[in-house]
Short mmCIF file of C-alpha atoms in Angstrom, two decimals:
data_model
loop_
_atom_site.label_atom_id
_atom_site.label_comp_id
_atom_site.label_asym_id
_atom_site.label_seq_id
_atom_site.Cartn_x
_atom_site.Cartn_y
_atom_site.Cartn_z
CA MET A 1 1.03 -12.78 12.29
CA ALA A 2 -2.73 -13.01 12.74
CA LEU A 3 -5.31 -11.84 10.24
CA LEU A 4 -7.12 -8.65 11.17
CA SER A 5 -10.83 -8.85 11.90
CA ASP A 6 -13.30 -6.87 9.81
CA ASP A 7 -13.59 -4.39 12.69
CA ASP A 8 -9.80 -4.02 12.87
CA ILE A 9 -9.65 -3.41 9.12
CA SER A 10 -12.41 -0.78 9.35
CA THR A 11 -10.52 0.95 12.16
CA ALA A 12 -7.32 0.93 10.10
CA LEU A 13 -9.09 2.28 7.01
CA ALA A 14 -10.40 5.20 9.08
CA VAL A 15 -6.83 6.48 9.41
CA LEU A 16 -5.66 5.44 5.92
CA PRO A 17 -7.40 7.94 3.62
CA GLY A 18 -8.01 6.71 0.10
CA TRP A 19 -7.34 3.07 0.91
CA GLY A 20 -10.03 0.49 0.28
CA ILE A 21 -10.56 -3.25 0.08
CA GLU A 22 -10.46 -5.05 -3.26
CA ASP A 23 -10.17 -8.82 -3.64
CA SER A 24 -9.28 -9.12 0.08
CA MET A 25 -6.36 -6.69 -0.31
CA LEU A 26 -5.75 -3.12 0.82
CA VAL A 27 -5.63 -1.01 -2.35
CA LYS A 28 -4.91 2.63 -3.18
CA GLU A 29 -4.14 4.64 -6.31
CA TYR A 30 -1.69 7.52 -6.13
CA VAL A 31 -1.72 10.14 -8.89
CA PHE A 32 1.35 12.25 -9.61
CA PRO A 33 0.25 15.26 -11.71
CA GLU A 34 3.89 16.03 -12.54
CA GLY A 35 4.04 12.87 -14.65
CA PHE A 36 5.89 9.61 -14.98
CA MET A 37 9.22 10.32 -13.26
CA PRO A 38 7.73 11.40 -9.91
CA ALA A 39 5.57 8.25 -10.02
CA ILE A 40 8.68 6.12 -10.61
CA ALA A 41 10.53 7.90 -7.79
CA PHE A 42 7.63 6.99 -5.48
CA VAL A 43 7.73 3.36 -6.63
CA ASN A 44 11.46 3.25 -5.87
CA ARG A 45 10.87 4.60 -2.35
CA VAL A 46 8.12 2.02 -1.79
CA ALA A 47 10.40 -0.74 -3.11
CA ASP A 48 13.13 0.24 -0.64
CA ALA A 49 10.68 0.30 2.27
CA ALA A 50 9.11 -3.00 1.22
CA GLU A 51 12.49 -4.69 0.95
CA ALA A 52 13.50 -3.40 4.38
CA ALA A 53 10.24 -4.75 5.86
CA ASP A 54 10.44 -7.98 3.83
CA HIS A 55 6.83 -7.33 2.81
CA HIS A 56 6.27 -6.68 -0.87
CA PRO A 57 3.17 -5.05 -2.39
CA ASP A 58 1.73 -5.52 -5.84
CA ILE A 59 2.57 -2.37 -7.80
CA ASP A 60 0.95 -1.26 -11.07
CA ILE A 61 2.31 1.80 -12.88
CA ARG A 62 0.29 3.68 -15.52
CA TRP A 63 2.12 6.85 -16.59
CA ASN A 64 1.37 9.17 -13.64
CA THR A 65 -0.72 6.72 -11.60
CA VAL A 66 0.58 4.07 -9.23
CA ARG A 67 -1.73 1.43 -7.78
CA ILE A 68 -0.52 -0.31 -4.63
CA ALA A 69 -2.13 -3.49 -3.29
CA VAL A 70 -1.01 -5.12 -0.06
CA VAL A 71 -1.93 -8.45 1.48
CA THR A 72 -0.10 -11.00 3.57
CA HIS A 73 -0.16 -13.89 1.11
CA ASP A 74 1.02 -16.57 3.52
CA GLN A 75 -1.81 -15.64 5.92
CA GLY A 76 -4.43 -15.36 3.19
CA GLY A 77 -5.58 -11.87 4.11
CA ILE A 78 -4.83 -8.54 5.73
CA THR A 79 -2.53 -8.29 8.75
CA GLU A 80 -0.83 -5.49 10.68
CA LYS A 81 2.08 -5.78 8.23
CA ASP A 82 -0.29 -4.59 5.51
CA THR A 83 -1.68 -1.64 7.41
CA ALA A 84 1.86 -0.62 8.38
CA LEU A 85 3.03 -0.78 4.76
CA ALA A 86 -0.05 1.16 3.63
CA ALA A 87 0.76 3.93 6.13
CA GLU A 88 4.38 3.94 4.97
CA CYS A 89 3.28 4.28 1.34
CA ASP A 90 1.20 7.33 2.30
CA ARG A 91 4.21 8.83 4.05
CA LEU A 92 6.45 8.13 1.06
CA ALA A 93 3.97 9.65 -1.40
CA VAL A 94 4.67 13.10 0.02
CA ALA A 95 8.41 12.59 0.58
#
């Protein structure tokens, strides 16, 4: 899978609200005002989707906040797999 160009990444970010670039990865923080357990439920949904796609994000959990970072490590940057997983995370956050 080919790396996305800067223009492709900008186009993807336009339809991925809240996502940004940090250390050459797509990154977003999700906050769950209801607390820890809804955050963990989200992480479990992301884990299932990531396993099905065989594309695994970095996940950081801080009480009611979950930080997701996606990058295609073997390509050394952002690919369509990353933008697809980012969109899936957004979908799962409201599931």
